[in-house]
mmCIF file of N, CA and C in Angstrom:
data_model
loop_
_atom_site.group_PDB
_atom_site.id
_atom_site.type_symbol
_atom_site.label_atom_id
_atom_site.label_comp_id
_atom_site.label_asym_id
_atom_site.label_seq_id
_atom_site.Cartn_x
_atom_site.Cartn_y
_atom_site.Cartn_z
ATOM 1 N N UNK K 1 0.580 23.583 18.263
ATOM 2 C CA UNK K 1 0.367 22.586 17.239
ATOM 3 C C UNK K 1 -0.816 23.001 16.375
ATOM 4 N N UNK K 2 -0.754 22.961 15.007
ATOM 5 C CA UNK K 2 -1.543 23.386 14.181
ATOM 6 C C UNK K 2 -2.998 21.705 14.270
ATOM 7 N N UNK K 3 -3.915 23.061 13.977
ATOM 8 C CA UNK K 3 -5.039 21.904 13.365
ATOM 9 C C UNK K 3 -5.283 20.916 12.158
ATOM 10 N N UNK K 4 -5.119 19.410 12.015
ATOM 11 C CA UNK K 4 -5.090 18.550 11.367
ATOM 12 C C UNK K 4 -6.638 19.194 10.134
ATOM 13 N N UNK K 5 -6.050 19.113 9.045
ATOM 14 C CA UNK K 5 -7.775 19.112 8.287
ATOM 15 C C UNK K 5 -8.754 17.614 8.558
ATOM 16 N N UNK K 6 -7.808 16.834 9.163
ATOM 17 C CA UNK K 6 -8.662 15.430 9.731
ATOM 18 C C UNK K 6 -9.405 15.783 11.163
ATOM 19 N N UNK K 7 -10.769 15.142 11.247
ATOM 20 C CA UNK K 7 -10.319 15.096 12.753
ATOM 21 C C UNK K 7 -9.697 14.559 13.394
ATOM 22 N N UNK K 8 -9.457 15.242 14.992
ATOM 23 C CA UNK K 8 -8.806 13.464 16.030
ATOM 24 C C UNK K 8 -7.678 13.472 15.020
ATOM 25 N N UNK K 9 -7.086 14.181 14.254
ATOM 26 C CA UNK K 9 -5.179 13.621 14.273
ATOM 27 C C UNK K 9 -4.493 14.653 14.799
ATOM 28 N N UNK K 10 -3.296 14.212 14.908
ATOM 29 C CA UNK K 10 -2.449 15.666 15.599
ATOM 30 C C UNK K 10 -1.648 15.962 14.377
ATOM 31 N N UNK K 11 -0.795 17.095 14.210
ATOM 32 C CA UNK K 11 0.356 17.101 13.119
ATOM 33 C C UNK K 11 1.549 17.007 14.040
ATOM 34 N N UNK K 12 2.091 16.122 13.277
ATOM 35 C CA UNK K 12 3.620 15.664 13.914
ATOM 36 C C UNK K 12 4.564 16.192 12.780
ATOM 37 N N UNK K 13 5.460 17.098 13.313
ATOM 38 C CA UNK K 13 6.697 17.877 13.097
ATOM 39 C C UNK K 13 8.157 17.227 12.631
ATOM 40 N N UNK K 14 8.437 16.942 11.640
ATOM 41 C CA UNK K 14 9.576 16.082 11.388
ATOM 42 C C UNK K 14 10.780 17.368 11.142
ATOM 43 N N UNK K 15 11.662 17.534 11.058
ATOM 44 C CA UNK K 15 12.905 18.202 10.866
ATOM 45 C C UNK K 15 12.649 18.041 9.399
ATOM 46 N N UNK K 16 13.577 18.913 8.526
ATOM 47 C CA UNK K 16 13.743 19.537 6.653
ATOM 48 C C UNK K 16 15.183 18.827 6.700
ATOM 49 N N UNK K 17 15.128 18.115 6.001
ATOM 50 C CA UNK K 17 16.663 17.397 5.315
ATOM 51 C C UNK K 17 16.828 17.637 4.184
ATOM 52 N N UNK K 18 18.178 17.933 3.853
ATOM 53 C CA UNK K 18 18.883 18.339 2.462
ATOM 54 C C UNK K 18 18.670 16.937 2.097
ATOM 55 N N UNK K 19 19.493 17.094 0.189
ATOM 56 C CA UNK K 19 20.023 16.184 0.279
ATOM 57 C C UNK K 19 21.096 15.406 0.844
ATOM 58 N N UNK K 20 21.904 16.071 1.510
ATOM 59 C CA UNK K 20 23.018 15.717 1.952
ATOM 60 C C UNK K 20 22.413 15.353 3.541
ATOM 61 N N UNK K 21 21.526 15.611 3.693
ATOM 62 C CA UNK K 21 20.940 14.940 5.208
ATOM 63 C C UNK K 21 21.075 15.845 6.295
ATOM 64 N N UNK K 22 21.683 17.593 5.803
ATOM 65 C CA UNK K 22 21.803 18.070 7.301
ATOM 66 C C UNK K 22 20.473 18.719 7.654
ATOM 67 N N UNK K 23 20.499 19.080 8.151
ATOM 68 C CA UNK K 23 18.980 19.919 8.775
ATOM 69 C C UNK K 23 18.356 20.904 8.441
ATOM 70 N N UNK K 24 17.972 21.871 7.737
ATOM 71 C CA UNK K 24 18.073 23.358 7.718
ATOM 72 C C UNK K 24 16.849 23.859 9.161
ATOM 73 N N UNK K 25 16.302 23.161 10.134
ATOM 74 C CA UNK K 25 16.026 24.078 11.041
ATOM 75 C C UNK K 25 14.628 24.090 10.748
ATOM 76 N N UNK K 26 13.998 24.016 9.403
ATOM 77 C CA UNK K 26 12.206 24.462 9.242
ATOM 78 C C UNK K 26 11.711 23.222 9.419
ATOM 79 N N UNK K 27 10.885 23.194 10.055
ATOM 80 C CA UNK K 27 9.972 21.828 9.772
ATOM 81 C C UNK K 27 8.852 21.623 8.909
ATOM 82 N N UNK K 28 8.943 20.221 8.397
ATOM 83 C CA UNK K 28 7.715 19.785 7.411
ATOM 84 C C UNK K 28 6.623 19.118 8.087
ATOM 85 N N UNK K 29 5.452 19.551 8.030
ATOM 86 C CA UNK K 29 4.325 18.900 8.743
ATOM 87 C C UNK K 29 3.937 17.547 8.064
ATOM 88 N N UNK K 30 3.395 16.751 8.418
ATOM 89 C CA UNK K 30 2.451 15.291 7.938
ATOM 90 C C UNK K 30 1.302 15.352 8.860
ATOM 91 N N UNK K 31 0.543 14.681 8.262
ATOM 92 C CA UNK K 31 -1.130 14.453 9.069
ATOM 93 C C UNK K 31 -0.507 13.014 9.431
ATOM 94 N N UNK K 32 -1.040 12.656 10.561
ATOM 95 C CA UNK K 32 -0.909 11.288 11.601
ATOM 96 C C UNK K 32 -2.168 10.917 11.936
ATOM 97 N N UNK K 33 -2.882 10.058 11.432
ATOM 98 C CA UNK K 33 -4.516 9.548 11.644
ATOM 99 C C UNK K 33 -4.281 8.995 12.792
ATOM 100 N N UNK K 34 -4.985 8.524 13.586
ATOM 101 C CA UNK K 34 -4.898 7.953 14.613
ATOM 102 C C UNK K 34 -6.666 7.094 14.497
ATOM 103 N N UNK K 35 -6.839 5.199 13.925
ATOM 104 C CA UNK K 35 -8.019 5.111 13.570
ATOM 105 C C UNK K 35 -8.784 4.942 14.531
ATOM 106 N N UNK K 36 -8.088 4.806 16.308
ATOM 107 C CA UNK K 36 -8.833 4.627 17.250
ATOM 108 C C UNK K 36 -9.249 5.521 17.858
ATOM 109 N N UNK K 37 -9.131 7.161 16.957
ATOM 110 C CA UNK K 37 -10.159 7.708 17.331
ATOM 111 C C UNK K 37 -10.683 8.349 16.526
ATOM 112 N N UNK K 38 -10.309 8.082 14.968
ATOM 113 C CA UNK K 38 -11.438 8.676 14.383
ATOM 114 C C UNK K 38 -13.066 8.075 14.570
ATOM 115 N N UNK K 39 -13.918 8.961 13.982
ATOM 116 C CA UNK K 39 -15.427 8.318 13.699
ATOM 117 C C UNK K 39 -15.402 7.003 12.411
ATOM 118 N N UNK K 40 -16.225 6.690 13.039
ATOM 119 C CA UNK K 40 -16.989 5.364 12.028
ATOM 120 C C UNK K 40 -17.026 5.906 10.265
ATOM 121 N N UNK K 41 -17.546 6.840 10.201
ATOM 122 C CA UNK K 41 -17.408 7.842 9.207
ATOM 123 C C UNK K 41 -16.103 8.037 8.606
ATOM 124 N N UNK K 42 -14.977 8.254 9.271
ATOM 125 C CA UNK K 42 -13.686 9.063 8.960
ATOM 126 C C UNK K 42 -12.909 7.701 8.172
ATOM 127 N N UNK K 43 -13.477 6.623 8.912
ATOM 128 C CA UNK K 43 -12.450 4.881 8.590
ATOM 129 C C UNK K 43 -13.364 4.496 7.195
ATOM 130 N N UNK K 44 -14.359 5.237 7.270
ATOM 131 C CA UNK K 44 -15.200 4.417 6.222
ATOM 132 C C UNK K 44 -14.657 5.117 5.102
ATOM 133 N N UNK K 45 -14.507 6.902 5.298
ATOM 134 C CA UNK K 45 -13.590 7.002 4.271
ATOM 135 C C UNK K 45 -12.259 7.066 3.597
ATOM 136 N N UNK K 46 -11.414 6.845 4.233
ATOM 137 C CA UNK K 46 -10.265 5.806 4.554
ATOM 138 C C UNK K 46 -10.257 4.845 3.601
ATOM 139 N N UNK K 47 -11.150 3.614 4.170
ATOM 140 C CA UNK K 47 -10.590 2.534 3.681
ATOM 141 C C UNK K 47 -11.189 2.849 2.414
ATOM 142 N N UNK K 48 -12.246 3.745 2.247
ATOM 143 C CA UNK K 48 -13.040 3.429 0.965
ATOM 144 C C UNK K 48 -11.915 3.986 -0.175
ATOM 145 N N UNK K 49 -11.081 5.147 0.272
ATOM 146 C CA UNK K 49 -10.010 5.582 -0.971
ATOM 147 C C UNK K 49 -8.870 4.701 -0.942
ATOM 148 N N UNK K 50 -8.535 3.645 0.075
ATOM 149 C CA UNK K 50 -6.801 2.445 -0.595
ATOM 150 C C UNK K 50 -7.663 1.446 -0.777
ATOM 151 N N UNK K 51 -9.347 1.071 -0.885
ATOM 152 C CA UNK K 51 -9.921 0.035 -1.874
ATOM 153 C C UNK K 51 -10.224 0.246 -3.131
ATOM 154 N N UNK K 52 -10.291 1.356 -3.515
ATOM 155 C CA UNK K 52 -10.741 2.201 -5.045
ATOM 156 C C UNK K 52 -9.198 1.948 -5.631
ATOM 157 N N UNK K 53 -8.583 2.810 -4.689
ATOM 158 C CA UNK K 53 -7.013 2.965 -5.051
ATOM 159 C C UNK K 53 -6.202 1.271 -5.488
ATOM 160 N N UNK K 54 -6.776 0.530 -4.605
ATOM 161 C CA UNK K 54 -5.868 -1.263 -5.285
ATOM 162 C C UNK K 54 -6.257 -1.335 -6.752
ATOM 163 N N UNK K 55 -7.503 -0.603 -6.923
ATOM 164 C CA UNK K 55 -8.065 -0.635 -8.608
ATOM 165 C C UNK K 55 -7.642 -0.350 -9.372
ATOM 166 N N UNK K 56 -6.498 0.433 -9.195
ATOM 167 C CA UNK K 56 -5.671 0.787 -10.193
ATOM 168 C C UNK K 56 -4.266 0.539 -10.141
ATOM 169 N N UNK K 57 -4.271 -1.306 -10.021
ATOM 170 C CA UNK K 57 -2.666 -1.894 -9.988
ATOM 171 C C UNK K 57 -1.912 -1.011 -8.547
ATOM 172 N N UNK K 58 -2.214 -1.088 -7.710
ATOM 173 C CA UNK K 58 -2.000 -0.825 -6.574
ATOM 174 C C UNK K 58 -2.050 -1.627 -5.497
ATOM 175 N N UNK K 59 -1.533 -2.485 -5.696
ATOM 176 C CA UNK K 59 -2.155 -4.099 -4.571
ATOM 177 C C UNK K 59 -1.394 -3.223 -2.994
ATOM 178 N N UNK K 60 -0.687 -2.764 -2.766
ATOM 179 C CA UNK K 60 0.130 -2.422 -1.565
ATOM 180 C C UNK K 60 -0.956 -1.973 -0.878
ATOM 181 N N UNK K 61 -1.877 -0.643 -1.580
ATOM 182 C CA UNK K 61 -3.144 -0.447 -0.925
ATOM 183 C C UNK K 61 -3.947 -1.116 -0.489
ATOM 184 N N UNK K 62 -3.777 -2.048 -0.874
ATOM 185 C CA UNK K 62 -5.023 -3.266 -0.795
ATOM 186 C C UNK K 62 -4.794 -3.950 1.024
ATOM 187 N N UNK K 63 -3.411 -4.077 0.686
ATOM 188 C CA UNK K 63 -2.788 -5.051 2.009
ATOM 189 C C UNK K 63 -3.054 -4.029 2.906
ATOM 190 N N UNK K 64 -2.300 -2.835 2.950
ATOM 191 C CA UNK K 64 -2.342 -1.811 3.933
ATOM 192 C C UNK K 64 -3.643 -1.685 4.230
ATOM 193 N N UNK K 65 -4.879 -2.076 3.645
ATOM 194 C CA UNK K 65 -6.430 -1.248 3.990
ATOM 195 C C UNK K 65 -6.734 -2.511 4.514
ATOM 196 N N UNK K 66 -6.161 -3.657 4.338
ATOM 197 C CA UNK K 66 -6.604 -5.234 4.827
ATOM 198 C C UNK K 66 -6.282 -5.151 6.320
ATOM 199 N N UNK K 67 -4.880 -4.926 6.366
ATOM 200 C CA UNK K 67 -4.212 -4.900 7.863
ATOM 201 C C UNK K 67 -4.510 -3.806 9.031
ATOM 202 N N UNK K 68 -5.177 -2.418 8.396
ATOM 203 C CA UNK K 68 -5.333 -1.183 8.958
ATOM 204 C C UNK K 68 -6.545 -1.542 9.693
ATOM 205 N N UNK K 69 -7.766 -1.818 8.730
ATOM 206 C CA UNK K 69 -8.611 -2.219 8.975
ATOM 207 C C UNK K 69 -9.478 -3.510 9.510
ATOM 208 N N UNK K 70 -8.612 -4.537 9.749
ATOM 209 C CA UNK K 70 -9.015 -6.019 10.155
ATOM 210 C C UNK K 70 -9.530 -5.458 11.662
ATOM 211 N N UNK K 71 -9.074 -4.628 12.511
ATOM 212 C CA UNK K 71 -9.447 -4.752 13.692
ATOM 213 C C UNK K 71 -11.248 -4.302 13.775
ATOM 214 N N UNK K 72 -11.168 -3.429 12.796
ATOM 215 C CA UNK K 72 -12.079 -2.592 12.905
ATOM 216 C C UNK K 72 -13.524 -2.982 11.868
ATOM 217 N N UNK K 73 -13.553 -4.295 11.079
ATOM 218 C CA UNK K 73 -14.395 -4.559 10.231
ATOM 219 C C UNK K 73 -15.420 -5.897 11.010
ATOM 220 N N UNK K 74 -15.110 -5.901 12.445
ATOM 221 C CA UNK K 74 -15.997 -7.142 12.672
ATOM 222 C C UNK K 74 -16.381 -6.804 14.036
ATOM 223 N N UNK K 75 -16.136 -5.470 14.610
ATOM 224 C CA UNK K 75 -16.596 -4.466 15.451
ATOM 225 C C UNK K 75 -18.147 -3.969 15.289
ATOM 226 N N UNK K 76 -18.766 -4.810 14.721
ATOM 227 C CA UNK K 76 -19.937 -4.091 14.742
ATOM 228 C C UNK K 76 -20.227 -2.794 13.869
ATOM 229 N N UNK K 77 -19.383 -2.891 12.934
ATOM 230 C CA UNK K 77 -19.376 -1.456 12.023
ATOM 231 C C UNK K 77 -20.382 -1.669 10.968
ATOM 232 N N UNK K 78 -19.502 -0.827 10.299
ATOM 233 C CA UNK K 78 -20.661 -0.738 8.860
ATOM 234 C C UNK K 78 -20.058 -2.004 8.295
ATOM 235 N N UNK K 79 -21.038 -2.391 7.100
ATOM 236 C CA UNK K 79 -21.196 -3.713 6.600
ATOM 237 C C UNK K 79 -20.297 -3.330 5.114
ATOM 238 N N UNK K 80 -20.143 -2.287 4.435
ATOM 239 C CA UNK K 80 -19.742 -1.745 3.480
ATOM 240 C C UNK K 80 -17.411 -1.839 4.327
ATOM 241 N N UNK K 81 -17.614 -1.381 5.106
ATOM 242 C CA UNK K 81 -16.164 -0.778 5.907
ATOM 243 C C UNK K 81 -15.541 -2.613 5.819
ATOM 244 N N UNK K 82 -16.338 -3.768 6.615
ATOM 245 C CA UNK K 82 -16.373 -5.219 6.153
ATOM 246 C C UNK K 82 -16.388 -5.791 5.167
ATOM 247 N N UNK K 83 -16.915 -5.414 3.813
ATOM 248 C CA UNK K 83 -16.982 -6.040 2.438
ATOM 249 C C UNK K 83 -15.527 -5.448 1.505
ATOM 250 N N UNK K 84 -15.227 -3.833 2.188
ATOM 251 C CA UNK K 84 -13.998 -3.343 1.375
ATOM 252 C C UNK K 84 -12.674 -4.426 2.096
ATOM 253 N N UNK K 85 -13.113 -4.291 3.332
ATOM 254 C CA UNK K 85 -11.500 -4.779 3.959
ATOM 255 C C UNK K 85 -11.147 -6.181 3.833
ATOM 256 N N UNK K 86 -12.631 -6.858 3.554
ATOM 257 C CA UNK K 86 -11.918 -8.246 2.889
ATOM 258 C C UNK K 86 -12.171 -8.605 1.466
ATOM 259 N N UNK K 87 -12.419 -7.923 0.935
ATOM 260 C CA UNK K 87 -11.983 -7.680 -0.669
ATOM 261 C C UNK K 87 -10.498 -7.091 -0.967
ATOM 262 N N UNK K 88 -10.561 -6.330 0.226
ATOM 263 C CA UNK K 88 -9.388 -5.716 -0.148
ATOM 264 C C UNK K 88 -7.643 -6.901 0.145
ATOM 265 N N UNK K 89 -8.316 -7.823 1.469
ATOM 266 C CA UNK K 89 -7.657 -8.796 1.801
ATOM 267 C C UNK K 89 -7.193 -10.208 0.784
ATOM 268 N N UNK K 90 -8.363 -10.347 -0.128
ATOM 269 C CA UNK K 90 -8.298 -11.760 -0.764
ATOM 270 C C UNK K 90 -7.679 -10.486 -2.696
ATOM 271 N N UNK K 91 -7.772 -9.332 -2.454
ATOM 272 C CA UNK K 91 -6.980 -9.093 -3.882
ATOM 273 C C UNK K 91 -5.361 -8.641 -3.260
ATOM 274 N N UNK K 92 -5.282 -8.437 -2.143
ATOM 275 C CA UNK K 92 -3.846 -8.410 -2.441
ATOM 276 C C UNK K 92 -3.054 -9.711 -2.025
ATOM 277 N N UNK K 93 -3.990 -10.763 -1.767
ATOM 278 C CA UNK K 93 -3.367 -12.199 -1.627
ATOM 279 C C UNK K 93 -3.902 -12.347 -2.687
ATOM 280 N N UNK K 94 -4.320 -12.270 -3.908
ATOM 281 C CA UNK K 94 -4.054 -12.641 -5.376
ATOM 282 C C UNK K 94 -3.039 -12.334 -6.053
ATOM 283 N N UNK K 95 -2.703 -10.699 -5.552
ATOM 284 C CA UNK K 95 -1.591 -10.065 -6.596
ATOM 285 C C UNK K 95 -0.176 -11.080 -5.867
ATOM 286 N N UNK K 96 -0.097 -10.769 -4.683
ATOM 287 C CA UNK K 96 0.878 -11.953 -3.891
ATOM 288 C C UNK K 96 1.348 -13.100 -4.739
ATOM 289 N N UNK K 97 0.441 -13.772 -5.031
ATOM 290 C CA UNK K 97 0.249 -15.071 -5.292
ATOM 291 C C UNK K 97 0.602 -14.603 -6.963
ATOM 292 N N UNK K 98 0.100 -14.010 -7.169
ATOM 293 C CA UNK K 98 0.618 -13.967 -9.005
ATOM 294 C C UNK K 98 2.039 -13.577 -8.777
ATOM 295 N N UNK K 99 2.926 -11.953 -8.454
ATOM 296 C CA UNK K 99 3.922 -11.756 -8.226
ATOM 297 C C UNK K 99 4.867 -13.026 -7.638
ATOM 298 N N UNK K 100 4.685 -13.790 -6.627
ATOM 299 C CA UNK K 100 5.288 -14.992 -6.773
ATOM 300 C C UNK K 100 5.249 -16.300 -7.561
ATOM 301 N N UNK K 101 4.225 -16.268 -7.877
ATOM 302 C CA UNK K 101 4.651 -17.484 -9.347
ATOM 303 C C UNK K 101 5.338 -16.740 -10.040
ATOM 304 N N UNK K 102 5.041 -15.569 -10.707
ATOM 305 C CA UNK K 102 5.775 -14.742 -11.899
ATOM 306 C C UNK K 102 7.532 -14.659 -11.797
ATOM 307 N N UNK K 103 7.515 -14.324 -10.391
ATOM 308 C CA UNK K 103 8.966 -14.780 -10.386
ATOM 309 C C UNK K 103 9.993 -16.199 -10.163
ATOM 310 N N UNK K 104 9.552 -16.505 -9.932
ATOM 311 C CA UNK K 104 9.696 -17.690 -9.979
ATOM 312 C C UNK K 104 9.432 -18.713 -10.975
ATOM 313 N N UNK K 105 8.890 -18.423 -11.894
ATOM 314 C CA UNK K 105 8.625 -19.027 -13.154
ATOM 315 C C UNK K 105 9.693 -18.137 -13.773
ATOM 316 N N UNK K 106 10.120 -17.033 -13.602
ATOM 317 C CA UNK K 106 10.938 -16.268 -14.300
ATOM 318 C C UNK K 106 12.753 -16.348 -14.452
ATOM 319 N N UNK K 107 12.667 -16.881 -12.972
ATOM 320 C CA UNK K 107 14.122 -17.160 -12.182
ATOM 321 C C UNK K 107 14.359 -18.748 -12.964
ATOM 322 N N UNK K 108 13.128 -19.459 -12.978
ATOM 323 C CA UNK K 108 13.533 -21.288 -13.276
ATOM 324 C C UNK K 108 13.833 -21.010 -15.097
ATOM 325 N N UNK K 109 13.586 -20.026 -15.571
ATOM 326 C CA UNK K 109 12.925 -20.318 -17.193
ATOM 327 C C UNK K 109 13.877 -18.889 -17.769
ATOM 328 N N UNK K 110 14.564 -18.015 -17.097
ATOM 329 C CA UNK K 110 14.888 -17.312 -17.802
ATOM 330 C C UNK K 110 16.477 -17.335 -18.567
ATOM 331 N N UNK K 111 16.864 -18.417 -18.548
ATOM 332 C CA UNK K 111 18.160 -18.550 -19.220
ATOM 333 C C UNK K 111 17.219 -19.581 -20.715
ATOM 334 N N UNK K 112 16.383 -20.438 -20.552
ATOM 335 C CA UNK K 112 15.806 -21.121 -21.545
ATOM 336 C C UNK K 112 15.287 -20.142 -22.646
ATOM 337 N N UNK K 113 14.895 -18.892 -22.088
ATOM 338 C CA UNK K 113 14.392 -17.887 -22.844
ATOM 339 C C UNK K 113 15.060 -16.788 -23.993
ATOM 340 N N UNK K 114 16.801 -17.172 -23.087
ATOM 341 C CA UNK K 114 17.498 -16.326 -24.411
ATOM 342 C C UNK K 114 17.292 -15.480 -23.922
ATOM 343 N N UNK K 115 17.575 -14.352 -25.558
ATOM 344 C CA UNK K 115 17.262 -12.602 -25.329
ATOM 345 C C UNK K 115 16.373 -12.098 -24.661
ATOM 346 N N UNK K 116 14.750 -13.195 -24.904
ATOM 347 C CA UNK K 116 14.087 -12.636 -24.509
ATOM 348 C C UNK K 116 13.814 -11.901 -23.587
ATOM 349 N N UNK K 117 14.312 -13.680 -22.604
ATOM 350 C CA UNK K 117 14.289 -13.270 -21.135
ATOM 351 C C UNK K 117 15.416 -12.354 -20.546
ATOM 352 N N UNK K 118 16.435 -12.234 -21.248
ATOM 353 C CA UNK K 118 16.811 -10.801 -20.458
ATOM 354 C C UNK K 118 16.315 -9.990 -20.820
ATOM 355 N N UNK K 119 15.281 -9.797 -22.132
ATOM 356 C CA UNK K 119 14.951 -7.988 -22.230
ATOM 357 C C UNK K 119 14.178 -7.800 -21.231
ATOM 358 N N UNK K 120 13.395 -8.697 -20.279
ATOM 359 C CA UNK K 120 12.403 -8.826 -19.457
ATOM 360 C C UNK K 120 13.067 -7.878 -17.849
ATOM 361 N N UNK K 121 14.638 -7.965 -18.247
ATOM 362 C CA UNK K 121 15.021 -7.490 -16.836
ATOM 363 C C UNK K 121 15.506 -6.381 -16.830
ATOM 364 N N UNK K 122 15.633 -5.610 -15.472
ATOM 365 C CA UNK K 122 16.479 -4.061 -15.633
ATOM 366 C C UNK K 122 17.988 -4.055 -15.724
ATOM 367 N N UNK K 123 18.619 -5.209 -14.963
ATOM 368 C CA UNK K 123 19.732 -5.491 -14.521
ATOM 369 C C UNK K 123 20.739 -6.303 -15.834
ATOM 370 N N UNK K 124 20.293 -7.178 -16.678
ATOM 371 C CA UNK K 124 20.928 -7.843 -17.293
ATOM 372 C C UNK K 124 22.090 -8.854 -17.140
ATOM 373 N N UNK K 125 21.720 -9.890 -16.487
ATOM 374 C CA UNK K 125 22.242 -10.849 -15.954
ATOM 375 C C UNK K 125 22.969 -11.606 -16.938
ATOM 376 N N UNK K 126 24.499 -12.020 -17.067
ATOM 377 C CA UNK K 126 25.090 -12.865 -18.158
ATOM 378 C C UNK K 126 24.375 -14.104 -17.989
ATOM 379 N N UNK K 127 23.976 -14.777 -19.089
ATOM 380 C CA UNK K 127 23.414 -16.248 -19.462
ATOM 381 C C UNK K 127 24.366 -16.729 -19.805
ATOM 382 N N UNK K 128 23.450 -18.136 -20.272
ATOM 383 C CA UNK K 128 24.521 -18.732 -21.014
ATOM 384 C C UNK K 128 24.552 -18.922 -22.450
ATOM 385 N N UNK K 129 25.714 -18.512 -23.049
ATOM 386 C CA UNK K 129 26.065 -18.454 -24.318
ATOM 387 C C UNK K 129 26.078 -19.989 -25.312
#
């Protein structure tokens, strides 16, 4: 097994798929973190790149660095590793919370809207005429 450029991860070996899904035999490596044993250090920089990263319309990062990290922000850690992971917690329960009104204001209101509201969609749903 090759050496992770992380520490404390292993590389885990997945099989090469066509498109058609058969195998060709080579394998593609991935890095596999493992956060219960990286250093204090390794999580701090972690979470610190999917909290930068929600900054740029990325809320998924946000949740993922909320949930990755909840175990690990009230452990006695760093106080910085605690301020990202629940910042990172209360913005992707904002984007949440907007993405569901938005649709839903969208679904109740988009036949009232006409053209508009279908140019709004990918799919183009018949209204009513």
């Amino acid at each position: 097994m090759q050496a992770c450029p992380l520490k404390n991860c292993p590389v885990v070996q997945f099989p090469k798929h066509s498109a058609s899904g058969k195998i060709h035999g080579r394998k593609q490596e991935y890095a596999a973190m493992n956060l219960a044993k990286a250093s204090e250090e390794e999580r701090l920089n972690v979470c610190k790149k999917y909290y930068i990263g929600g900054w740029f319309f990325l809320p998924w990062l946000w949740i993922i660095n909320f949930f990755w990290f909840l175990p690990y922000a009230w452990q006695g850690s760093d106080p910085k590793l605690r301020r990202m992971t629940i910042i990172s917690g209360i913005g992707g329960a904002v984007w949440i919370i907007i993405m569901a009104v938005w649709v839903s204001e969208y679904q109740k209101n988009r036949v009232k809207w006409g053209a508009d509201g279908d140019a709004l969609t990918a799919n183009y749903p018949k209204g009513e005429e």
